[in-house]
PDB file of C-alpha atoms in Angstrom:
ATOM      1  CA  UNK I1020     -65.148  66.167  64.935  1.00 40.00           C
ATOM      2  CA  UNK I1021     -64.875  69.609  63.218  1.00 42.00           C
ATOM      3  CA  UNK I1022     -66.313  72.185  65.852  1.00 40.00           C
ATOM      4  CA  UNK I1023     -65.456  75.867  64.476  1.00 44.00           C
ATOM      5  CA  UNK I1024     -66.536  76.794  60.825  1.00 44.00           C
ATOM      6  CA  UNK I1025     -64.033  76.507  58.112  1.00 46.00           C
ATOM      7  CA  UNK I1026     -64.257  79.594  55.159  1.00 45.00           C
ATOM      8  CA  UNK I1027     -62.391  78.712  51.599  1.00 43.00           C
ATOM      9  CA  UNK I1028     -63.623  80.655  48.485  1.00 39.00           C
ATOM     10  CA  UNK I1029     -66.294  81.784  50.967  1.00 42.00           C
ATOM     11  CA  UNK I1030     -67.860  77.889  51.493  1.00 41.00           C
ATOM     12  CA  UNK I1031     -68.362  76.796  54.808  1.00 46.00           C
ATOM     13  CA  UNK I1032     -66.595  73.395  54.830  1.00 45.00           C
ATOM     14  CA  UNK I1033     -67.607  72.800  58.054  1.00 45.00           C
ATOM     15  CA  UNK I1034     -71.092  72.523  56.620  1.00 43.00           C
ATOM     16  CA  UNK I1035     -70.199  70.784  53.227  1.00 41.00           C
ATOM     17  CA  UNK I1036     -67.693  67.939  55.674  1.00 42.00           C
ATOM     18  CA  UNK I1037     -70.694  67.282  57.585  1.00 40.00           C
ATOM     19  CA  UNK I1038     -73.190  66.832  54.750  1.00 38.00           C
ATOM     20  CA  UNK I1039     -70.850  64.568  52.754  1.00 41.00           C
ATOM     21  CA  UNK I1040     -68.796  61.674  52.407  1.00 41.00           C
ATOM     22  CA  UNK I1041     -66.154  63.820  50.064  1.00 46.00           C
ATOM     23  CA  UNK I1042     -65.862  67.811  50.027  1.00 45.00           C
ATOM     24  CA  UNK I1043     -65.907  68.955  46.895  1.00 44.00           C
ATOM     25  CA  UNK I1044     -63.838  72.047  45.888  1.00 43.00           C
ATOM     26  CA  UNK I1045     -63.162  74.128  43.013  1.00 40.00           C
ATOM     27  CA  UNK I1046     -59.734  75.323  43.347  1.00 41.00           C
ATOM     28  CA  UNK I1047     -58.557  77.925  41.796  1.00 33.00           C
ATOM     29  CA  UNK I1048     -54.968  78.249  41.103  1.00 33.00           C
ATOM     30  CA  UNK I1049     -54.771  82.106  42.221  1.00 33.00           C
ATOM     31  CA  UNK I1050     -53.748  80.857  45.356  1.00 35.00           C
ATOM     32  CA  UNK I1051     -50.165  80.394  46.790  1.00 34.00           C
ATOM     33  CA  UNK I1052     -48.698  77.086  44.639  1.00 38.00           C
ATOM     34  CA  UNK I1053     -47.510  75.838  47.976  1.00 40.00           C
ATOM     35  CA  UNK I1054     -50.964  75.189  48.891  1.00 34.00           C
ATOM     36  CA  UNK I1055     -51.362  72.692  46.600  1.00 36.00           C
ATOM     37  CA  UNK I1056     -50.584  69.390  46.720  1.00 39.00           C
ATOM     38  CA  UNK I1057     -49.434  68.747  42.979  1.00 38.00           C
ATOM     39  CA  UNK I1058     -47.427  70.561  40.149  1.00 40.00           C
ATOM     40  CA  UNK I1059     -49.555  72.930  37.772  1.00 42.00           C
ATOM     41  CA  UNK I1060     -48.449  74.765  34.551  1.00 42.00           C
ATOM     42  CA  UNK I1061     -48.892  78.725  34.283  1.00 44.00           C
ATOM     43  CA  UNK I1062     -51.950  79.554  34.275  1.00 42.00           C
ATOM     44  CA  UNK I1063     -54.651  76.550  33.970  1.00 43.00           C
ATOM     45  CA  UNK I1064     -57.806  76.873  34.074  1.00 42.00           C
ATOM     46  CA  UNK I1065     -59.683  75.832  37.345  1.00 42.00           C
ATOM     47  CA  UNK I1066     -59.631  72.319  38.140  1.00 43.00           C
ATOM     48  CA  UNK I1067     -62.544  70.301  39.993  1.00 48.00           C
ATOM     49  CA  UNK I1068     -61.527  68.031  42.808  1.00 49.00           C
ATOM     50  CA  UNK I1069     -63.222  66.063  45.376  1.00 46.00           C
ATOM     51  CA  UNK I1070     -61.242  65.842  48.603  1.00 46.00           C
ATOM     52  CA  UNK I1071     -61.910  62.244  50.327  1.00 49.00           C
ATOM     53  CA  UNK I1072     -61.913  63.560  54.078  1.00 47.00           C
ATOM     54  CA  UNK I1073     -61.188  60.162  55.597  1.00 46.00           C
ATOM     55  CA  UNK I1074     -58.261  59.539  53.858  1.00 43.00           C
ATOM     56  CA  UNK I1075     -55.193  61.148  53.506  1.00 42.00           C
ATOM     57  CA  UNK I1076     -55.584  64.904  52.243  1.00 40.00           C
ATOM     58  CA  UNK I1077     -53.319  64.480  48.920  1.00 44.00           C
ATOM     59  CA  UNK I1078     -55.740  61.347  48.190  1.00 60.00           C
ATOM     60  CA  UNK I1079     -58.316  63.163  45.215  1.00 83.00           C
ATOM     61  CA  UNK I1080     -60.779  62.355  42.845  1.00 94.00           C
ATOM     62  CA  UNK I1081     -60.378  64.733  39.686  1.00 96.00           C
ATOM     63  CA  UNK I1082     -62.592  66.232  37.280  1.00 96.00           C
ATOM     64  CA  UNK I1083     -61.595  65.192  34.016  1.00 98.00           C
ATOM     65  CA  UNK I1084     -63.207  67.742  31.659  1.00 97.00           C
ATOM     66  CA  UNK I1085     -62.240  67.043  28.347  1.00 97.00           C
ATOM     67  CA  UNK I1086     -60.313  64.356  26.022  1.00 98.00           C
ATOM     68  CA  UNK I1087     -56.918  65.685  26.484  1.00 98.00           C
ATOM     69  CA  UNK I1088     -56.939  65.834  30.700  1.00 98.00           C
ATOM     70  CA  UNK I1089     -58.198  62.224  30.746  1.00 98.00           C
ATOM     71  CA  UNK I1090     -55.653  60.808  28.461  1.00 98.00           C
ATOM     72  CA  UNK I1091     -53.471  62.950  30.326  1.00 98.00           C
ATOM     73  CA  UNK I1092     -54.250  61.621  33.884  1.00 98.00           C
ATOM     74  CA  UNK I1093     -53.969  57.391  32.712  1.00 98.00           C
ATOM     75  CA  UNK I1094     -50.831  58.191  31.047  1.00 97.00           C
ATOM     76  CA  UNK I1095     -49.431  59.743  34.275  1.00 97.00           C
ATOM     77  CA  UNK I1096     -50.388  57.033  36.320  1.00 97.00           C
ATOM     78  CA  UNK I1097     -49.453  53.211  36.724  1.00 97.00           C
ATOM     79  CA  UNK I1098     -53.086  52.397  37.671  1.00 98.00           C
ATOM     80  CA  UNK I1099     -55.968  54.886  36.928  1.00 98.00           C
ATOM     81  CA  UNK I1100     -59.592  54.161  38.060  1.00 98.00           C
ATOM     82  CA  UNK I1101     -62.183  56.708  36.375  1.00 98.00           C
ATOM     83  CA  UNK I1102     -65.378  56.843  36.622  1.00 98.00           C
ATOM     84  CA  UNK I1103     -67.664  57.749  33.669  1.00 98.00           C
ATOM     85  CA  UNK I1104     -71.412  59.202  34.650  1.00 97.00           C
ATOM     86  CA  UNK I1105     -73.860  61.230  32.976  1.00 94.00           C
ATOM     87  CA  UNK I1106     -75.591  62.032  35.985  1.00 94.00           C
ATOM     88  CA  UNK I1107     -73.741  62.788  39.638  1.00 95.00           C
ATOM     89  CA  UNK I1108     -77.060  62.072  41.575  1.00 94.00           C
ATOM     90  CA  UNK I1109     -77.010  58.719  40.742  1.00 94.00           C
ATOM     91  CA  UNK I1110     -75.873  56.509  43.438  1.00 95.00           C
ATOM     92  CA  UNK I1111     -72.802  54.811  42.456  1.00 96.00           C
ATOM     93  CA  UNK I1112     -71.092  58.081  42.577  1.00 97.00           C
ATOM     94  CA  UNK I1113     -71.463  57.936  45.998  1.00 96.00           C
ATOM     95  CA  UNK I1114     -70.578  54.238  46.234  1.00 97.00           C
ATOM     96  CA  UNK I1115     -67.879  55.117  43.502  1.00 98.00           C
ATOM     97  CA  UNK I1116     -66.094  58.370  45.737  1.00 97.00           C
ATOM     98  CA  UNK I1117     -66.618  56.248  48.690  1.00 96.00           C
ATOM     99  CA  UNK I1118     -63.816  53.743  47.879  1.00 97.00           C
ATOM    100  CA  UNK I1119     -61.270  56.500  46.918  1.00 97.00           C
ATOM    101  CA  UNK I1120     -59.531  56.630  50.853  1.00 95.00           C
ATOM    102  CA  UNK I1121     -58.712  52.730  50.194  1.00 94.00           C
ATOM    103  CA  UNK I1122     -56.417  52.957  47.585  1.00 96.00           C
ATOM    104  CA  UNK I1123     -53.648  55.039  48.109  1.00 94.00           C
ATOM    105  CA  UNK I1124     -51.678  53.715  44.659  1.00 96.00           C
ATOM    106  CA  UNK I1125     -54.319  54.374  42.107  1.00 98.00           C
ATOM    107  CA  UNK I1126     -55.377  57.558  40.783  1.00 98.00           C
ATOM    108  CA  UNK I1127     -58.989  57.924  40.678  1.00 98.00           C
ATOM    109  CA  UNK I1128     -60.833  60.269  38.403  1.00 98.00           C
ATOM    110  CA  UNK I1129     -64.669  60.957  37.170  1.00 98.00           C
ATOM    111  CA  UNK I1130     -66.063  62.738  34.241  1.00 98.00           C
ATOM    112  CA  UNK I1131     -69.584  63.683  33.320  1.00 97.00           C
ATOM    113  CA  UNK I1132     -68.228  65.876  30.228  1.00 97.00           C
ATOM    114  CA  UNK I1133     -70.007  64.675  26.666  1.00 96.00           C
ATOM    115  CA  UNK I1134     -66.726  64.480  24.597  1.00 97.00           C
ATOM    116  CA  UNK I1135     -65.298  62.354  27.501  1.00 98.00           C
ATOM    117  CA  UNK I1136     -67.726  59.586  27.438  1.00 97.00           C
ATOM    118  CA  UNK I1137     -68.179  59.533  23.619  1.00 96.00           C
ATOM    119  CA  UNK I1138     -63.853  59.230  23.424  1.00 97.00           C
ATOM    120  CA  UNK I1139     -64.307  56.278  25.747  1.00 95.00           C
ATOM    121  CA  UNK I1140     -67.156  54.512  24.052  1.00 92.00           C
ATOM    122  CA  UNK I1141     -69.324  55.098  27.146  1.00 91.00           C
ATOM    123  CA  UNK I1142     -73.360  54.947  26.261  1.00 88.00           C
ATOM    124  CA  UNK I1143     -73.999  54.975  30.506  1.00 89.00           C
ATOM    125  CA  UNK I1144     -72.358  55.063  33.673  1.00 95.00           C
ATOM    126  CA  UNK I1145     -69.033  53.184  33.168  1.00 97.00           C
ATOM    127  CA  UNK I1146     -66.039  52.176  35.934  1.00 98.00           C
ATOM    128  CA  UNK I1147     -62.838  52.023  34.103  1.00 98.00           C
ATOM    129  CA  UNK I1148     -59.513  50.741  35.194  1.00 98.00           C
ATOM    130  CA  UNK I1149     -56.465  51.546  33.461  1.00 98.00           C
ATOM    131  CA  UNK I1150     -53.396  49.749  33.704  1.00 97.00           C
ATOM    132  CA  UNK I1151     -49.925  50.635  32.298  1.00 96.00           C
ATOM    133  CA  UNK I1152     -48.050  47.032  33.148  1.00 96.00           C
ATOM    134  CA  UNK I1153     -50.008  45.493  30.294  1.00 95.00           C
ATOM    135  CA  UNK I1154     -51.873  48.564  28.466  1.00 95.00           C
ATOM    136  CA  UNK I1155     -55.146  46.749  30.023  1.00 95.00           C
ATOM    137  CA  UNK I1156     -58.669  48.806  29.995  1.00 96.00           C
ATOM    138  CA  UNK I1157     -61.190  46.969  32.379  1.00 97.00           C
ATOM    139  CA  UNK I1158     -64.921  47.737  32.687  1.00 96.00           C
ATOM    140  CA  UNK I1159     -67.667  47.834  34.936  1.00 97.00           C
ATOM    141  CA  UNK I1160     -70.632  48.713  32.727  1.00 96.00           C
ATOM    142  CA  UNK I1161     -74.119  49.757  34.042  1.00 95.00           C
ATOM    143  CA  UNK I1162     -75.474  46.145  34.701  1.00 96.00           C
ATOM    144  CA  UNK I1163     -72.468  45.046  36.621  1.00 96.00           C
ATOM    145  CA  UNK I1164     -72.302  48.367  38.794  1.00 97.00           C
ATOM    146  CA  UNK I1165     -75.875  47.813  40.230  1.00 95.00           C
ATOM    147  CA  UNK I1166     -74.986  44.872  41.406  1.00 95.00           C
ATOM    148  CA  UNK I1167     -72.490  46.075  43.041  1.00 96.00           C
ATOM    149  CA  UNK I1168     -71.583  47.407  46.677  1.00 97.00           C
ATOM    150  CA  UNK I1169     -68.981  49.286  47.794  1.00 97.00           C
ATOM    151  CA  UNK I1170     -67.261  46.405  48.882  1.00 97.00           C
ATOM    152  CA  UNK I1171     -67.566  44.429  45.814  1.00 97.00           C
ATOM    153  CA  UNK I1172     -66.209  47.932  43.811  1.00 98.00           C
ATOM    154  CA  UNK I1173     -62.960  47.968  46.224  1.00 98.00           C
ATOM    155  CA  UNK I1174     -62.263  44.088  45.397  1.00 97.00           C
ATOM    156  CA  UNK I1175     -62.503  44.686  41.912  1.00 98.00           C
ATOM    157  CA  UNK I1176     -59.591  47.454  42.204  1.00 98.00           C
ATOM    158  CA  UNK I1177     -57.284  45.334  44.189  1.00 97.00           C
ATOM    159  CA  UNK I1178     -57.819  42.909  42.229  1.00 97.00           C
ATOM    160  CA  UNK I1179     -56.688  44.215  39.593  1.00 98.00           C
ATOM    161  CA  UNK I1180     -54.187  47.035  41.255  1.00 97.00           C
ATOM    162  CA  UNK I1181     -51.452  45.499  39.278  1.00 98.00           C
ATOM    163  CA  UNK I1182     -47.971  48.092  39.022  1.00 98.00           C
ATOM    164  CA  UNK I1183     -44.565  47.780  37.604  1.00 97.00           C
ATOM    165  CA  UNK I1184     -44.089  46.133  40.415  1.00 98.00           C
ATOM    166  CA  UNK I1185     -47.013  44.527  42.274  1.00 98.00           C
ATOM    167  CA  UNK I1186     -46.955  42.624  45.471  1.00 97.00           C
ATOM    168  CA  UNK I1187     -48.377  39.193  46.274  1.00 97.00           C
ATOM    169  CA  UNK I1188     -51.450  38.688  47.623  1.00 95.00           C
ATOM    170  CA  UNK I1189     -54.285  36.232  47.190  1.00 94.00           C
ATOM    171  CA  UNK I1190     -56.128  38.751  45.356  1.00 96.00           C
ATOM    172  CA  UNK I1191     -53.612  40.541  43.547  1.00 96.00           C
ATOM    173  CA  UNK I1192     -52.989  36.169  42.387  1.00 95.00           C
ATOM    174  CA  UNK I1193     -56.089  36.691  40.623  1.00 95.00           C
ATOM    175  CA  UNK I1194     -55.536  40.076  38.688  1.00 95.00           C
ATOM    176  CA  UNK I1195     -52.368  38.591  38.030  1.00 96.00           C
ATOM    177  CA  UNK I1196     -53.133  34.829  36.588  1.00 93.00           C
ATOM    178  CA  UNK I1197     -55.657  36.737  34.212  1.00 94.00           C
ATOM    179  CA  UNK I1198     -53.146  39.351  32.763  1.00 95.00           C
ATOM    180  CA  UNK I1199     -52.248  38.851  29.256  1.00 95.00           C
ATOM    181  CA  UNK I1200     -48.961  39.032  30.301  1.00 97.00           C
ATOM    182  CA  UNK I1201     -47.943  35.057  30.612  1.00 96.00           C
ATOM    183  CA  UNK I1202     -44.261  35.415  31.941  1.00 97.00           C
ATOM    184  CA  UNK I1203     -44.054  36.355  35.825  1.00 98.00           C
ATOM    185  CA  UNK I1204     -40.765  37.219  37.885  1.00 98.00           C
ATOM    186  CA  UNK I1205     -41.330  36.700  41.517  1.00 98.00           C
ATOM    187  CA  UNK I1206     -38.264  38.576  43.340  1.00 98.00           C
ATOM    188  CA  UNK I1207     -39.222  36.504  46.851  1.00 98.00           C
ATOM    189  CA  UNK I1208     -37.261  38.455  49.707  1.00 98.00           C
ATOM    190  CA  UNK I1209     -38.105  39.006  53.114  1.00 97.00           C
ATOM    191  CA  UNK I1210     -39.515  42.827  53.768  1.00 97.00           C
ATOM    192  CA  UNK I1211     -37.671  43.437  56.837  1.00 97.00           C
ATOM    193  CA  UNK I1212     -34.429  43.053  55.422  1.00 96.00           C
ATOM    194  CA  UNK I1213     -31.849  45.632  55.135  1.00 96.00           C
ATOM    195  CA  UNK I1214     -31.068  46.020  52.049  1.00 96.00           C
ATOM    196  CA  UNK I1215     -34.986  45.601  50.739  1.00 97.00           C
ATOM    197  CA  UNK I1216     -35.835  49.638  49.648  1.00 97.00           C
ATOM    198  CA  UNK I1217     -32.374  49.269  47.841  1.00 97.00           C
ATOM    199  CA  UNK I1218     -32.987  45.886  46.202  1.00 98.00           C
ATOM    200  CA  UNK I1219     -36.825  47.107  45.814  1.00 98.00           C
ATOM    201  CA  UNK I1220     -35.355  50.092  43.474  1.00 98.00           C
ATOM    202  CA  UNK I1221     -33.374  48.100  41.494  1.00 98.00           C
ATOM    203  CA  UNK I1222     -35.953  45.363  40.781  1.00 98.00           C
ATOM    204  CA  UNK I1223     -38.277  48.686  39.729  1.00 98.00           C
ATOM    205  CA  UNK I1224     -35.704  49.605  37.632  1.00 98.00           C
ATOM    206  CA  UNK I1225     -35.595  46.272  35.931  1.00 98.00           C
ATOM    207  CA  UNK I1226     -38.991  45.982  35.294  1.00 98.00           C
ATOM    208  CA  UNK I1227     -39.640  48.900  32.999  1.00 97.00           C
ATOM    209  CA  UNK I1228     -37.086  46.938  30.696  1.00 97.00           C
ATOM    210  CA  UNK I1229     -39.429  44.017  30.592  1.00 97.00           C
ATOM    211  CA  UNK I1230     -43.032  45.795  30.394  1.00 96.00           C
ATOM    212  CA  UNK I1231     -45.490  44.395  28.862  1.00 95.00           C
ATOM    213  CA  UNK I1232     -43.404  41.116  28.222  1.00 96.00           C
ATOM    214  CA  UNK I1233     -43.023  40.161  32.013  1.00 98.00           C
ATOM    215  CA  UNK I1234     -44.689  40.682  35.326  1.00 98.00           C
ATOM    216  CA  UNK I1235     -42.669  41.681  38.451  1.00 98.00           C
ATOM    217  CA  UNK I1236     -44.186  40.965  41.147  1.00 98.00           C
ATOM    218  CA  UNK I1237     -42.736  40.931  44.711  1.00 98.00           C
ATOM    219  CA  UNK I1238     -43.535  38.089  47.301  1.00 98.00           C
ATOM    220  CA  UNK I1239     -42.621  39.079  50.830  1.00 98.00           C
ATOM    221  CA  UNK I1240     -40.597  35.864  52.073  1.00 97.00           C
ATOM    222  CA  UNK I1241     -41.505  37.037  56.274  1.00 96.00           C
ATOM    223  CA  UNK I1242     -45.372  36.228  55.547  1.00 96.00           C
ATOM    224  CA  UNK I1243     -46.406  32.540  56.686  1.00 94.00           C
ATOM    225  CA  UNK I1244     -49.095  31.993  53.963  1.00 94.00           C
ATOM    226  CA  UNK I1245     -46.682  32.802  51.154  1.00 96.00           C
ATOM    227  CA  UNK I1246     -44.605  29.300  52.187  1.00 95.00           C
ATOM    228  CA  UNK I1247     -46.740  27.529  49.565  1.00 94.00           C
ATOM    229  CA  UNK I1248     -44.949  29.877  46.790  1.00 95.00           C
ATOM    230  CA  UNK I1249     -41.676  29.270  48.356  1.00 96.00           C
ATOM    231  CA  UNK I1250     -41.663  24.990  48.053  1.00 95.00           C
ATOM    232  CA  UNK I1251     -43.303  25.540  44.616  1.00 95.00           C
ATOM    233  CA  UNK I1252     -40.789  26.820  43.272  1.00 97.00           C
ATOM    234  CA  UNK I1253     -38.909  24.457  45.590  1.00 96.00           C
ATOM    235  CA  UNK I1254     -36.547  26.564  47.096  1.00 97.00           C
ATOM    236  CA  UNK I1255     -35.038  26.974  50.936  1.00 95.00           C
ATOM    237  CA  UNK I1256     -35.335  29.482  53.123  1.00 92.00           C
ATOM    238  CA  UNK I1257     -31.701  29.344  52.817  1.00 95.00           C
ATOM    239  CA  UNK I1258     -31.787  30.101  49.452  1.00 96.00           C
ATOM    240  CA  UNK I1259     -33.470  33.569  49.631  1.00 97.00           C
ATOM    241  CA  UNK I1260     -33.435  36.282  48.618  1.00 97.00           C
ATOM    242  CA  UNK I1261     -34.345  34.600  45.112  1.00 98.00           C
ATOM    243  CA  UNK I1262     -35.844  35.362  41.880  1.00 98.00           C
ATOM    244  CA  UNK I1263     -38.028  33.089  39.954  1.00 98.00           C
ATOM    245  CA  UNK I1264     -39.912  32.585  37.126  1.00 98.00           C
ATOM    246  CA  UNK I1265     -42.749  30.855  35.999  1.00 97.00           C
ATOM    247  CA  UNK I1266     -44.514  31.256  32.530  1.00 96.00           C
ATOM    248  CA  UNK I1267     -48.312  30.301  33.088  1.00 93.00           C
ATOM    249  CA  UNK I1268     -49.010  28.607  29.992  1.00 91.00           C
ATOM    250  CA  UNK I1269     -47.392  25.460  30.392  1.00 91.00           C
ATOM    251  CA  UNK I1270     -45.551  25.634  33.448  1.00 90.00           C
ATOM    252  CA  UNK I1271     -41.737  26.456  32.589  1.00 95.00           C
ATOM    253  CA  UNK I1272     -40.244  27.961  35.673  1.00 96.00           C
ATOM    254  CA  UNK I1273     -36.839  28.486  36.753  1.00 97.00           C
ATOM    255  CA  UNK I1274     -34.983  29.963  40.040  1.00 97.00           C
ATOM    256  CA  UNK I1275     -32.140  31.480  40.384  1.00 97.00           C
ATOM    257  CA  UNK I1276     -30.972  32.548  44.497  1.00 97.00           C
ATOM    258  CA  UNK I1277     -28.905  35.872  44.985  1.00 95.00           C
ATOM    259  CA  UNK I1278     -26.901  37.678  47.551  1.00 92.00           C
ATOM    260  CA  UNK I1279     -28.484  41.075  46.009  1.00 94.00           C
ATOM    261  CA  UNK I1280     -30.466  42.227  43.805  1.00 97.00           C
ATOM    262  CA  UNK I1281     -29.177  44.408  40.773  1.00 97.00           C
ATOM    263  CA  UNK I1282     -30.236  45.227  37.171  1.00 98.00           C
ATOM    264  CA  UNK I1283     -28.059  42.675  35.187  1.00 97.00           C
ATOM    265  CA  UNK I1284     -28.822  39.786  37.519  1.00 95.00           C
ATOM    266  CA  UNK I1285     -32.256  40.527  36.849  1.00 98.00           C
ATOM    267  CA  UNK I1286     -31.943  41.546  33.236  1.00 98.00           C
ATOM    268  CA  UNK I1287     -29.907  38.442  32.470  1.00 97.00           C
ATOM    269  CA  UNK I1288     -31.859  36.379  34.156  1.00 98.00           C
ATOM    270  CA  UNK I1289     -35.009  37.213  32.349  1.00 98.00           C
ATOM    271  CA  UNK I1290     -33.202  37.269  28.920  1.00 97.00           C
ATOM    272  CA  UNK I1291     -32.116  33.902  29.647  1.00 96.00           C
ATOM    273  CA  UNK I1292     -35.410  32.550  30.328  1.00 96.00           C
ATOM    274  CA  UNK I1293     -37.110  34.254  27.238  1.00 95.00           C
ATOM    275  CA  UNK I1294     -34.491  32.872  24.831  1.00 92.00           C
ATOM    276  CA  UNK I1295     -35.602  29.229  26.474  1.00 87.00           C
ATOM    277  CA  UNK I1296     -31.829  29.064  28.594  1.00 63.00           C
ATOM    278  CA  UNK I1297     -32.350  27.719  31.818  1.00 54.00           C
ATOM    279  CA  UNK I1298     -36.085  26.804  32.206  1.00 51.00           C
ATOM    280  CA  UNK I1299     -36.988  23.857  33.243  1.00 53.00           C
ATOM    281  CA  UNK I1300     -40.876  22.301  33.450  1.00 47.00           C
ATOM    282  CA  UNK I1301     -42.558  21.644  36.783  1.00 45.00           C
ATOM    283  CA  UNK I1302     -43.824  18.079  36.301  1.00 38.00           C
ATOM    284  CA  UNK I1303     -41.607  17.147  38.804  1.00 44.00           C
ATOM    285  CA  UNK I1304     -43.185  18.693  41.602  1.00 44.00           C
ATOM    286  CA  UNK I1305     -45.068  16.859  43.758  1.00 40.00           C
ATOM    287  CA  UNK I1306     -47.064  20.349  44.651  1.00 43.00           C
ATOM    288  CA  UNK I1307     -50.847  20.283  43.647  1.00 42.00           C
ATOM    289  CA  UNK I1308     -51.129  24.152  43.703  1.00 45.00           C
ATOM    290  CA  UNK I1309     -53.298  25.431  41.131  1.00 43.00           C
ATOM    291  CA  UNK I1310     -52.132  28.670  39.388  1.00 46.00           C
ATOM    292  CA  UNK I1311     -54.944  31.025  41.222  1.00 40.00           C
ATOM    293  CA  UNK I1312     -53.083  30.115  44.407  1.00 47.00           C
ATOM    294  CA  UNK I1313     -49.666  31.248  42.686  1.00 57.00           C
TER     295      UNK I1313
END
């Protein structure tokens, strides 16, 4: 609980925390640079944010005021989530800025400006999520959004919160079965292990060779439920760490285990299995796992 008044720019933020779910601020860039929590060029105009108070303080929602700062803010992020509104009264802004403290990997924005909406083909409110993996644009359009709850808003994200590198889940398994991407590397290693921020950088690394061609994704080898993607791909606990990959469209997967994890194994690996070396077809597998469980 806040108990003594708080002054910036003369606003009591005492008073504005108590009255809302996000402060909303218009910094000004007159003050020191090391109170703010990103990089600025000289001299920018003033830039709109809304702070999410229940989340961390660097998590914002920015005003995107004309064409250039929103195609500036998706291309500087792997997964951007903007929302487009001609009004701010209406309520899913406040359902919108209320899911902003979940997601501390996506950048969220919101624009009300004219030039904004009409760039983005947006005739009412609009929920857009932008994705650099696959250079995907998904919408929640005015219909869907009423329907919606904050709940069913933050589902939709993770769903399809998909990075260079995105870990397994079962509902990142959904975003991922319906990318257009049809080629997935699973790099299955067990989080705890010593050498996993290393091998984790690498694997990064690799995957900006292969975007928008393949899908890393990471599957954490120490969680119980993600056994069934282990004996898929029919491999032992011996075996690991261990990439694999699977192409969705009819099956083809191959494995290959590795004492560590470095750009050419990966690179190799992948180039092998796109020039049809190596891959073999799963019919053998007695597994009955669909692909949303993959």
């Amino acid at each position: 609980m806040i108990t003594a008044s708080i002054n910036l720019f003369g606003l009591n933020l005492k008073r504005k925390i108590e009255m809302s779910h996000c402060l909303e601020l218009l910094l000004l860039y007159s003050v020191t640079p090391n109170f703010l929590p990103f990089s600025h060029s000289p001299s920018p105009p003033p830039t709109l944010l809304y702070f999410c108070l229940d989340g961390p303080w660097t998590q914002k929602l920015a005003s995107l005021r004309d064409v250039a700062a929103a195609v500036e803010f998706i291309a500087a992020a792997e997964v951007a989530v903007i929302g487009f509104f001609q009004d701010l009264e209406v309520p899913a802004v406040h359902m919108f800025r209320s899911v902003v403290p979940n997601f501390q990997d996506v950048s969220f924005g919101i624009s009300t400006a004219a030039e904004v909406l009409a760039h983005y083909n947006v005739t009412g409110s609009t929920i857009s999520l932008f994705r650099l993996v696959d250079d995907k644009q998904l919408d929640l359009k005015s219909e869907d959004i009423e329907r919606m709850d904050a709940t069913k808003l933050s589902y939709f994200i993770e769903r399809n919160n998909l990075h260079l590198v995105t870990e397994y889940n079962p509902v990142t398994s959904v975003g991922l079965l319906h990318s257009i991407v049809p080629i997935h590397l699973l790099l299955i290693m067990h989080k705890t292990s010593p050498e996993f921020e290393e091998s984790m950088h690498r694997y990064q690394k690799a995957a900006k060779l292969f975007q928008g061609k393949i899908l890393f994704i990471l599957v954490d080898s120490g969680q119980k439920e993600n056994g069934k993607v282990i004996s898929f791909f029919k491999l032992k606990k011996s075996q690991l760490p261990a990439l694999a990959i699977y192409q969705t469209l009819d099956d083809e997967w191959d494995t290959l285990p590795i004492r560590e994890v470095s750009v050419e194994h990966v690179q190799n690996f992948c180039d092998g299995f796109l020039k049809g070396k190596g891959s073999r077809e799963n019919h053998e597998s007695e597994e009955t796992t669909s692909k949303v469980e993959l």
